[in-house]
Every structure is written in C-alpha cells, then in structure tokens.
mmCIF file of C-alpha atoms and ligand atoms in Angstrom:
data_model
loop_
_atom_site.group_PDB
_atom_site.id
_atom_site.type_symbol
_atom_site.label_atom_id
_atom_site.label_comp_id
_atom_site.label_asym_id
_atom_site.label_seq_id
_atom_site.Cartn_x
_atom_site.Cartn_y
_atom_site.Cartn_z
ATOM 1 C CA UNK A 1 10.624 -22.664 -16.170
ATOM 2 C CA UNK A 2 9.706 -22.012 -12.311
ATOM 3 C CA UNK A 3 11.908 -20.643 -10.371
ATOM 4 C CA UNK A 4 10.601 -22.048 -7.159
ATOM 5 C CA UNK A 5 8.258 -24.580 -6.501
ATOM 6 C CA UNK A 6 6.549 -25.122 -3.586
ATOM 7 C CA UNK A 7 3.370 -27.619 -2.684
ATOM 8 C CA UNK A 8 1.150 -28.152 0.456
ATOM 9 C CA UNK A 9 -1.675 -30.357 1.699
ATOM 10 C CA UNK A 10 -4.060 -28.629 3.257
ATOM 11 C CA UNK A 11 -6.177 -31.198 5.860
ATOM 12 C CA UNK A 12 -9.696 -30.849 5.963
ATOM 13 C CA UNK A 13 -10.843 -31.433 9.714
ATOM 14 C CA UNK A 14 -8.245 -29.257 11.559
ATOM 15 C CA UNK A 15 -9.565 -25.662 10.572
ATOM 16 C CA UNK A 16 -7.203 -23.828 13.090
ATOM 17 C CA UNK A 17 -4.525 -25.150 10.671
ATOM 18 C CA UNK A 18 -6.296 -23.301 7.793
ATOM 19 C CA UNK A 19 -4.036 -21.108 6.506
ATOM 20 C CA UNK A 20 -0.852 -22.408 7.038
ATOM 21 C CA UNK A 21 0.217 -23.052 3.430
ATOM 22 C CA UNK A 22 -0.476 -19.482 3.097
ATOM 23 C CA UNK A 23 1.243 -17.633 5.489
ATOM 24 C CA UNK A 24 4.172 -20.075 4.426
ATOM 25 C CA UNK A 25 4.155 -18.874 1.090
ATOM 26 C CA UNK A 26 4.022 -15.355 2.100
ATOM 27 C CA UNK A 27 7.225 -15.781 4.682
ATOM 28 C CA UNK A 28 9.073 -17.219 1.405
ATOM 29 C CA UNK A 29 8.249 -14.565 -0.955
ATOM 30 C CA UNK A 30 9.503 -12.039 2.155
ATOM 31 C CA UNK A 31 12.392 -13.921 1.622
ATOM 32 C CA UNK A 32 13.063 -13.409 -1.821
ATOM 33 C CA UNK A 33 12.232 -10.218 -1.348
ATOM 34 C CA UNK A 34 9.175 -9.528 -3.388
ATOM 35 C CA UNK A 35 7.514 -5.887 -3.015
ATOM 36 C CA UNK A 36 5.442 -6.135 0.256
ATOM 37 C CA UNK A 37 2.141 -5.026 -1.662
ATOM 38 C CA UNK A 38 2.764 -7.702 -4.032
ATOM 39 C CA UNK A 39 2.959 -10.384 -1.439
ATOM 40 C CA UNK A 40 0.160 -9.040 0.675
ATOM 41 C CA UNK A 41 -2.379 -10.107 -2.503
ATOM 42 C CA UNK A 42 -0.744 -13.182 -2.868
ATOM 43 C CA UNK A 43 -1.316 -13.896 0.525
ATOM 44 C CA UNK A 44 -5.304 -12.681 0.925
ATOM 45 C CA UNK A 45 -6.269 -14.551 -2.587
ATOM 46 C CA UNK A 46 -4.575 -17.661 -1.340
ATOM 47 C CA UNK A 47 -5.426 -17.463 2.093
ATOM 48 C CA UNK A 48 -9.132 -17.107 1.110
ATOM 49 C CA UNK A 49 -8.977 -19.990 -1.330
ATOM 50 C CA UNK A 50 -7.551 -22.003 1.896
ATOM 51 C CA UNK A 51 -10.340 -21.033 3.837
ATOM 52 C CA UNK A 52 -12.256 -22.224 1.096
ATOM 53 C CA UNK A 53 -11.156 -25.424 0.588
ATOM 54 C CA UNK A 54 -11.457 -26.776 4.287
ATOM 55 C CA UNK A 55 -14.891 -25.047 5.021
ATOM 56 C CA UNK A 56 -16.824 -26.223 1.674
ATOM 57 C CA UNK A 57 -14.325 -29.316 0.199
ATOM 58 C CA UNK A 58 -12.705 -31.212 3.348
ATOM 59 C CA UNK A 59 -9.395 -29.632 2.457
ATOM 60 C CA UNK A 60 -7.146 -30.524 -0.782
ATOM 61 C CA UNK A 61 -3.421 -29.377 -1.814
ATOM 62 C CA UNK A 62 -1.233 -26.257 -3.295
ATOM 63 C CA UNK A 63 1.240 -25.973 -5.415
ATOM 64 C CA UNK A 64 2.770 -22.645 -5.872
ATOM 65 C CA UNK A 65 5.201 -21.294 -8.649
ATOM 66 C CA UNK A 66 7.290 -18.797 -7.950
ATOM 67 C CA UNK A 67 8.518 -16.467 -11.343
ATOM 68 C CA UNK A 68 10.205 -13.845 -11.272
ATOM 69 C CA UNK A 69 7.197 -11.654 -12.516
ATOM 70 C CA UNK A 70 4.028 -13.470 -11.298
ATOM 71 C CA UNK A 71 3.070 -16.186 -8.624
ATOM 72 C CA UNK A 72 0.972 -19.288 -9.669
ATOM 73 C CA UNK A 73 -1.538 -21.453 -7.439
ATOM 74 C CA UNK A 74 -3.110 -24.023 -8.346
ATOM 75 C CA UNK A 75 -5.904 -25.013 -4.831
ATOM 76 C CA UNK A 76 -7.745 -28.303 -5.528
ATOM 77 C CA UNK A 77 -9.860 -30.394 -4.024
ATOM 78 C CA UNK A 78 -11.872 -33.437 -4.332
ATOM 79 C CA UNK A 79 -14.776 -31.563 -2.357
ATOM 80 C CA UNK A 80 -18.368 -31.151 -3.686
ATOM 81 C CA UNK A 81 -17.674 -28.870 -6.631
ATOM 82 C CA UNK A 82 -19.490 -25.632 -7.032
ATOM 83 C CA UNK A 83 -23.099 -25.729 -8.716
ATOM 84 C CA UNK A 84 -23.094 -21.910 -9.887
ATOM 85 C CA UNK A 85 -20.213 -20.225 -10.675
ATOM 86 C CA UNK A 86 -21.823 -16.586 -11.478
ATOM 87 C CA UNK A 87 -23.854 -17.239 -8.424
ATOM 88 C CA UNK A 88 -20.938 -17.991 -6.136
ATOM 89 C CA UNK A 89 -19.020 -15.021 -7.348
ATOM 90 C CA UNK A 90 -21.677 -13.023 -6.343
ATOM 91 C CA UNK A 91 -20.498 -10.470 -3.191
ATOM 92 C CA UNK A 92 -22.493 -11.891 -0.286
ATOM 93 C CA UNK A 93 -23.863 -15.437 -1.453
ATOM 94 C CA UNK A 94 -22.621 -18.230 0.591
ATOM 95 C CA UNK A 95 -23.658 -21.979 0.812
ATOM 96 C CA UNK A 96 -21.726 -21.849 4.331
ATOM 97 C CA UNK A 97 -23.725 -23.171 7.610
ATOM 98 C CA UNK A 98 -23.821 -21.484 10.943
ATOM 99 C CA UNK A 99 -21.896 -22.810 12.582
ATOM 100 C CA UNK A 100 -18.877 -21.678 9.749
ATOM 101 C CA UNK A 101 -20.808 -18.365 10.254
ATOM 102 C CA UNK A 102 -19.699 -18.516 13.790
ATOM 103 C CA UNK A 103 -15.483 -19.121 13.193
ATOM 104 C CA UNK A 104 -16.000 -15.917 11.245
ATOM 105 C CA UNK A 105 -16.497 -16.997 7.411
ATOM 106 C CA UNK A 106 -19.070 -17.486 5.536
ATOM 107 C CA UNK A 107 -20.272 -13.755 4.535
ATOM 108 C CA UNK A 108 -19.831 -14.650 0.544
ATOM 109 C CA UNK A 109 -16.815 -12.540 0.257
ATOM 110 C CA UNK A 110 -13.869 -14.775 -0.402
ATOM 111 C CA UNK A 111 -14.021 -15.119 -4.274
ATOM 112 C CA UNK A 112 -14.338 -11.304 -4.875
ATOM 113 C CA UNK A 113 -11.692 -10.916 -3.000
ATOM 114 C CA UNK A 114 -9.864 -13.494 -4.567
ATOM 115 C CA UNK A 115 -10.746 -12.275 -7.929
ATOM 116 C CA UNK A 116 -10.254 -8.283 -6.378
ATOM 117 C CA UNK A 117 -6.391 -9.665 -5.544
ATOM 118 C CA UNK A 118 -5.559 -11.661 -8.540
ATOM 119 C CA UNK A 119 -4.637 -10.804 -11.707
ATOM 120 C CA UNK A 120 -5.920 -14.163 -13.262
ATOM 121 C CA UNK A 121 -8.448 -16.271 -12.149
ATOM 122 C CA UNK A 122 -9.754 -19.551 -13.486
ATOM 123 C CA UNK A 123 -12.289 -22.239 -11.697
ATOM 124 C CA UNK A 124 -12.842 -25.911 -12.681
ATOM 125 C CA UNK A 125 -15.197 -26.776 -11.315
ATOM 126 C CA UNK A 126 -17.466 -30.476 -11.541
ATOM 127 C CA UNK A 127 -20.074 -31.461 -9.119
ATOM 128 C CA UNK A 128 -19.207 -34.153 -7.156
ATOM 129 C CA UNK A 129 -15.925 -34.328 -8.076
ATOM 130 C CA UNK A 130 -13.753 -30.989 -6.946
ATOM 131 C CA UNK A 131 -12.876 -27.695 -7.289
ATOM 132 C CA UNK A 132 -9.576 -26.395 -9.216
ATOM 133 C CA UNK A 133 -8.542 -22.793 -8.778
ATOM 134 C CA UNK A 134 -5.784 -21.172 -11.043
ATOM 135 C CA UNK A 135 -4.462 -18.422 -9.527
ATOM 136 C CA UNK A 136 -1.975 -15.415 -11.131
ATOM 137 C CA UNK A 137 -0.747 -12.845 -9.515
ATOM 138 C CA UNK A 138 1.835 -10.072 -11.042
ATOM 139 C CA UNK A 139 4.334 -9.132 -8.712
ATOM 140 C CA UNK A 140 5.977 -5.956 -9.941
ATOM 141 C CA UNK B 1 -1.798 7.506 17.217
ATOM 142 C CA UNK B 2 1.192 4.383 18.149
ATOM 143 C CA UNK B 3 -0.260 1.244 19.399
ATOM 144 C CA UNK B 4 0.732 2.134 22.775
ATOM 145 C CA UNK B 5 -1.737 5.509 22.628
ATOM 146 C CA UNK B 6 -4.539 2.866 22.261
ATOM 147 C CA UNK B 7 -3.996 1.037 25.272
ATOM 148 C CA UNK B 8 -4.685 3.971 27.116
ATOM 149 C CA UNK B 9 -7.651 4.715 24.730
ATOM 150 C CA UNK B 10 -9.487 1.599 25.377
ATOM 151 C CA UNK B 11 -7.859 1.067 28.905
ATOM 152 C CA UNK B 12 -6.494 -1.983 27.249
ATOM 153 C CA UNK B 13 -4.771 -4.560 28.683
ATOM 154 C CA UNK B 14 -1.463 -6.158 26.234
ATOM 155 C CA UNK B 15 -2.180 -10.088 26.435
ATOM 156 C CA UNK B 16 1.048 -10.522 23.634
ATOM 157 C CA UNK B 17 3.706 -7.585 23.659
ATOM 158 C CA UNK B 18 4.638 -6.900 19.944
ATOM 159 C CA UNK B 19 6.203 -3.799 18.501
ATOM 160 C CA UNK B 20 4.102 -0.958 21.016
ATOM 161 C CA UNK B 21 5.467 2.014 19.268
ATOM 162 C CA UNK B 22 4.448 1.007 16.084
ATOM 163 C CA UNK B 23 2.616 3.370 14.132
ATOM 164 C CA UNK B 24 -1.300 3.030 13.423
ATOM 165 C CA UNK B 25 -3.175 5.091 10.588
ATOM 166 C CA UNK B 26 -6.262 3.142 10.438
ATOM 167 C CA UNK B 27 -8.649 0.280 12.159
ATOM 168 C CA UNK B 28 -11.381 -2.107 10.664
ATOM 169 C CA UNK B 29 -13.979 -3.607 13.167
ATOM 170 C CA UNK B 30 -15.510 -6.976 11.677
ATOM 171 C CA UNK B 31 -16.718 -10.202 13.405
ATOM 172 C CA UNK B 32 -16.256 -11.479 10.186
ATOM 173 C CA UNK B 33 -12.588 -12.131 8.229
ATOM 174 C CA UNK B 34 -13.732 -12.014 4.784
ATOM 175 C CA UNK B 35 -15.150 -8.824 5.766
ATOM 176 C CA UNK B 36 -11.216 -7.578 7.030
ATOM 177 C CA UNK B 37 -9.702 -9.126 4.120
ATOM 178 C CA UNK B 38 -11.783 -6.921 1.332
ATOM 179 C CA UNK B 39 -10.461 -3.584 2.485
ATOM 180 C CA UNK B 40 -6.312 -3.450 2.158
ATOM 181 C CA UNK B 41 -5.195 -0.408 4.334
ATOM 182 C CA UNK B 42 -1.425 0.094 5.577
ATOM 183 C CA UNK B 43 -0.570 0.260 9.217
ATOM 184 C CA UNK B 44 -4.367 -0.780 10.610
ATOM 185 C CA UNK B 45 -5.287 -2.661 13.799
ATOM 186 C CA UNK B 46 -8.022 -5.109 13.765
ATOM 187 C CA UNK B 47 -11.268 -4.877 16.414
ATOM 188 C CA UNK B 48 -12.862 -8.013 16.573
ATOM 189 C CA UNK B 49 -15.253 -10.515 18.839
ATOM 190 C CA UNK B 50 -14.139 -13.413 17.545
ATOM 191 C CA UNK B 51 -11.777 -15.032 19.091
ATOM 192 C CA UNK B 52 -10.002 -18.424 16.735
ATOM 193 C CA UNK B 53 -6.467 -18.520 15.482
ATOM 194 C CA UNK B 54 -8.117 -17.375 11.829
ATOM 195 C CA UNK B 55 -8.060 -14.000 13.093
ATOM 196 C CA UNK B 56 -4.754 -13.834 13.729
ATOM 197 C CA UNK B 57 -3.666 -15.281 10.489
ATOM 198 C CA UNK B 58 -6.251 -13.056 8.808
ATOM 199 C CA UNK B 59 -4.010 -10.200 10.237
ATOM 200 C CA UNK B 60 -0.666 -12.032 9.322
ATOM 201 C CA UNK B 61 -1.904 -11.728 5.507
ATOM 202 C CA UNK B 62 -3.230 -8.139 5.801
ATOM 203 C CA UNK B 63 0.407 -7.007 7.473
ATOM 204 C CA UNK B 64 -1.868 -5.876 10.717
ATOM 205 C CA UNK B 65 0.567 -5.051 13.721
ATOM 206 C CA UNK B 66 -2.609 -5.629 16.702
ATOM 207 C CA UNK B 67 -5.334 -6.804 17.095
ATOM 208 C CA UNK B 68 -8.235 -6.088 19.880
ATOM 209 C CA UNK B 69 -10.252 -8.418 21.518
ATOM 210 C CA UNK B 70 -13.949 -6.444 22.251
ATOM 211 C CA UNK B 71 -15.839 -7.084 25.237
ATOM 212 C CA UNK B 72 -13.266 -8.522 27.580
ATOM 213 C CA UNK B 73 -12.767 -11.938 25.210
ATOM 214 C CA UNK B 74 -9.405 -13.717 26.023
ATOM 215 C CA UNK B 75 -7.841 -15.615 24.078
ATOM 216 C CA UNK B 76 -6.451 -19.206 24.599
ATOM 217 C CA UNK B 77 -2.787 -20.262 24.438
ATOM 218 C CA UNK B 78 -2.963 -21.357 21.167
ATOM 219 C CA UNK B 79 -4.192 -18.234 19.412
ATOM 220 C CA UNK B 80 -1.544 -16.098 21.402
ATOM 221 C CA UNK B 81 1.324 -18.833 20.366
ATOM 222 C CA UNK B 82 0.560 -17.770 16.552
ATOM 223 C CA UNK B 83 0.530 -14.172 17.153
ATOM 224 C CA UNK B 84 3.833 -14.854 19.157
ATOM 225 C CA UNK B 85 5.658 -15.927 15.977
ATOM 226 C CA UNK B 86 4.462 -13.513 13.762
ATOM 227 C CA UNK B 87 5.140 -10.466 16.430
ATOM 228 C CA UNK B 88 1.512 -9.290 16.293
ATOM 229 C CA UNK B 89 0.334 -7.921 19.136
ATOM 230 C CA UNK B 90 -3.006 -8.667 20.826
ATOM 231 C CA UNK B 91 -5.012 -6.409 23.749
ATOM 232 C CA UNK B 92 -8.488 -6.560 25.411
ATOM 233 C CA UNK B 93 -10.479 -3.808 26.145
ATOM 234 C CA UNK B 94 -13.956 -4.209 28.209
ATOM 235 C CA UNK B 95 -15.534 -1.550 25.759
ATOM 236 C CA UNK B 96 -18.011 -2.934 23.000
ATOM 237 C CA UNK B 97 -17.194 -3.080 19.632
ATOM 238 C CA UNK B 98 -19.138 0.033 19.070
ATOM 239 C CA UNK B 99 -17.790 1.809 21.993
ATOM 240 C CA UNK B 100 -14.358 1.063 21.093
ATOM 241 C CA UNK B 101 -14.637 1.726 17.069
ATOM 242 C CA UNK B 102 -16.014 5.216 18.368
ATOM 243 C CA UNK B 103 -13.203 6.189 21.002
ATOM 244 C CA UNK B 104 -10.221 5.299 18.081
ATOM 245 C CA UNK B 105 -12.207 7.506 15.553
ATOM 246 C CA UNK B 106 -12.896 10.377 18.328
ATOM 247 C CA UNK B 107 -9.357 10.355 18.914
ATOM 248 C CA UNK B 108 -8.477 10.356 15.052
ATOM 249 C CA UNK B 109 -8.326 7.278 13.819
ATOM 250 C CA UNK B 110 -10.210 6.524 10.642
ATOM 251 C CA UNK B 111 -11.676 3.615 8.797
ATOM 252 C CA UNK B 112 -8.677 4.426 5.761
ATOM 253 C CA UNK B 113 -11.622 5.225 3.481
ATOM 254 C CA UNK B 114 -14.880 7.293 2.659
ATOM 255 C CA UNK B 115 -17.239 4.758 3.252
HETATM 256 N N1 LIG C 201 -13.597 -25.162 -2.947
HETATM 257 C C1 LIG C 201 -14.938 -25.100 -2.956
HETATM 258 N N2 LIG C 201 -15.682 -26.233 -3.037
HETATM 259 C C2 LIG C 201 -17.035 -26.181 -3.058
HETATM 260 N N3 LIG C 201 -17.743 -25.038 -2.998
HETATM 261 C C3 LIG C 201 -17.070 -23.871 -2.909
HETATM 262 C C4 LIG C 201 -15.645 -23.832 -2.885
HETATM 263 N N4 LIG C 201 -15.253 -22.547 -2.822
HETATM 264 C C5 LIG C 201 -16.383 -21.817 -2.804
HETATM 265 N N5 LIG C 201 -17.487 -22.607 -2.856
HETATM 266 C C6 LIG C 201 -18.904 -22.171 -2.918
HETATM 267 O O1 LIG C 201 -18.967 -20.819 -3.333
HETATM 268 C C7 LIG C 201 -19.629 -20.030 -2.333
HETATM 269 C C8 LIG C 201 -19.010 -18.652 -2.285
HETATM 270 O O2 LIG C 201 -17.653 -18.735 -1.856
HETATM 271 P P1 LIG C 201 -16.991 -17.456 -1.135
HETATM 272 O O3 LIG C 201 -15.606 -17.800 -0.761
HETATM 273 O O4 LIG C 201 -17.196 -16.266 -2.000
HETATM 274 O O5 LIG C 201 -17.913 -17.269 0.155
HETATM 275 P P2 LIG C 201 -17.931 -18.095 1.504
HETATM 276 O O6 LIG C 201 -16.731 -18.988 1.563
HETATM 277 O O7 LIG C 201 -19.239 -18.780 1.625
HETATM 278 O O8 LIG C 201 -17.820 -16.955 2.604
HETATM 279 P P3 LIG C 201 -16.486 -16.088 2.963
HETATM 280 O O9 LIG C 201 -15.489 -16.358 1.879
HETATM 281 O O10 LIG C 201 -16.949 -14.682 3.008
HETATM 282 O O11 LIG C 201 -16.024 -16.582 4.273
HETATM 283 C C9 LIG C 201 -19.465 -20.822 -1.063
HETATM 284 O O12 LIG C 201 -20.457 -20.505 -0.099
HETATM 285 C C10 LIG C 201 -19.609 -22.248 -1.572
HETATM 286 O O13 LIG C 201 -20.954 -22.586 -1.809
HETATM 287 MG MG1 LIG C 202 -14.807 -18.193 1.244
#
C-alpha cells in the first residue's frame, strides 16, 4: 500500500519549467517530515531524471510513492529511447547538442548521479518508443 | 564565513535578500549543473556564469542558501521570482569565476573535499 501518491506531467518545450515536479515532491516530503539528507537524494535523482526527460524525450510524466521507508518514481516518456545503456551510464558521455550544452546540461553526469543517489535503479528502455526509469530511494 | 562576509569578499551586490547571516562552510564553481549536483556538501554557495532558472532549482535540490552570479551577469525577473519563493539568495560580483573561487578559498572557504 502507498501511503501517498503523487503524479506530474512534465511538458517538453518549456525547459524553465523543468524541474517543477521535483522541487514539488521535495516541499511534500519536508512536509512529512522526512530526514533532510533523505529528501535531498530524492530530490537530485529526480530532478536529474526531469532534466532528462525534457532535454532528450520532449518531456513525459511522474508518479511518485511515498512509503514510509522508501520513495518510488516511476519518469517516462514516449521520447527516442536510449540506444546504449552501459554507454549512457558512462560519467561524461552525452548525446546532448550545444545548444543544451549552453542552459548548463549536457556534461554526461545525470545518470551517475542518479544511480550515485538512488538506492534502486531500473531503465526500460526501447528505441523509438520511450524511456521508463524506476527509481528507489530509502529514506531512513 | 556568513553569507554576508562574502558580499564584502567579492564586493557583491544582493540582487534577492535571503537569510544573510546564514552560515557557509563550502562553495562549488560550475557552469555546468550536473557538475553541482555530483558533489553533496552542507551549507555551500553556488558560483556560476550561467544565468537560467535551472540554476536556481539546481540549488533548491542541493539545500544551497546563495548563489553568485560571476562576471557582472544579472539575472531576469523570472529567475529572481523562483529564488524569491524558495528564500535563496542571489549576488553579483564583477570578479571572474576564477578570481572569485580564489578570494572565498584565500579567505577560508573550501571546495568541502580533497579533490
Ligand atoms: N529520457 C531519455 N530519453 C532518451 N535518451 C536519454 C534519456 N535520458 C538519458 N538519455 C541519453 O543518455 C545520455 C546520458 O544521460 P545523462 O543524464 O547521464 O547525461 P546528459 O543528460 O547528456 O548530461 P547531464 O545529465 O550531465 O546534463 C544522454 O546524453 C542521452 O543520450
Ligand atoms: Mg542528464
């Protein structure tokens, strides 16, 4: 059972929105009054996947579970899928064009940090179809 | 070192007041957020020449009290809005991102780990 459920679109062409379901999610686990260390890895893993989502897959939803041990996110997206998983893991490879270079992403860091943050991490991944990643993250 | 102490440091200038006497232990200097968001450290400001409203949320998630504008950047409405709500302050200092990075350290701030 889930204690709390919550669920956001993310839109694809408004990238100053990016990040919104995020910093949401990490105002309602302040709430609840998770440990701050907790929420602060929550909120980078998510936030990157975010990021992720509008720069290489025109944006997608969230739905987060709340427990009171872990968090759960689910980010998906009908985007382009990812060809290389190992690859794309990899600390420093990106796919991302200049001019994503230039809003300050793009350095190939966001899914080791993701994976850094999270204590569970699964991608489903199929070219030309979208991108699903599972997210868990122990909080206490 | 309190966020006030680096206004005089960097001869900033406060373009959004949040809490001034909040107190600093460390600073990152990236142009790029992935970058900031790899390295966790408590009680850190942020450097930066970017200037979008991802910067600002990149600090919400990493619990950063201020960020600094390099170079003399300003930012627009919009970005100082965000960093309104979340009571994060923002400054702007003339000094380059090296020049700045190196009067913080000189005066005892550190980068929060060895390397
Ligand atoms: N949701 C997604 N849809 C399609 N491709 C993706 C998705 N997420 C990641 N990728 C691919 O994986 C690569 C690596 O992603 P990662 O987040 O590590 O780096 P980045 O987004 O390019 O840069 P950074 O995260 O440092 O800003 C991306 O460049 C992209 O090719
Ligand atoms: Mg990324």
């Amino acid at each position: 059972m889930s204690a709390i459920h919550l669920h956001f679109d993310v839109p694809g062409d408004d990238f100053t929105r990016a990040g919104e379901a995020s910093g949401s999610t990490k105002k309602r686990l302040k709430a609840l009054g998770y440990d701050s260390d907790a929420i602060r890895r929550v909120a980078i893993a998510m936030y990157e996947a975010e990021i992720n989502m509008v720069i290489h897959a025109n944006g997608g939803y969230c739905d987060v579970d709340v427990y009171p041990d872990r968090v759960e996110i689910l980010l998906a997206d009908d985007g382009p899928g990812i060809e290389d998983i190992d690859k794309a893991m990899q600390e420093g490879y990106s796919t991302a064009p200049d001019n994503v270079r230039s809003l300050g992403f793009g350095a190939g860091m966001g899914l080791p940090n993701i994976k850094k943050y999270s204590d569970e991490m699964r991608i489903d991944t199929k070219l030309g179809i979208g991108t699903k990643l599972y997210l868990t993250i122990k909080v206490h | 070192m309190i966020v006030r102490d680096i206004i005089d440091i960097l001869e900033g200038e406060i373009i959004c007041e949040g809490n001034l006497d909040q107190e600093i232990l460390t600073a990152c200097g990236s142009d790029m957020m992935s970058d900031v968001l790899a390295f966790v450290k408590d009680q850190s400001v942020l450097l930066t020449g970017l200037v979008n409203p991802q910067v600002v949320r990149t600090a919400e998630m990493m619990d950063m009290a201020c960020i600094i504008f390099v170079r003399g950047k300003v930012p627009d409405e919009s970005i100082i809005t965000l960093a309104k709500a979340r009571g994060i302050t923002l400054m702007k200092t003339r000094f380059r991102m090296f020049t700045a990075c190196g009067l913080l350290y000189s005066n005892g701030l550190s980068g929060g780990c060895k390397v």
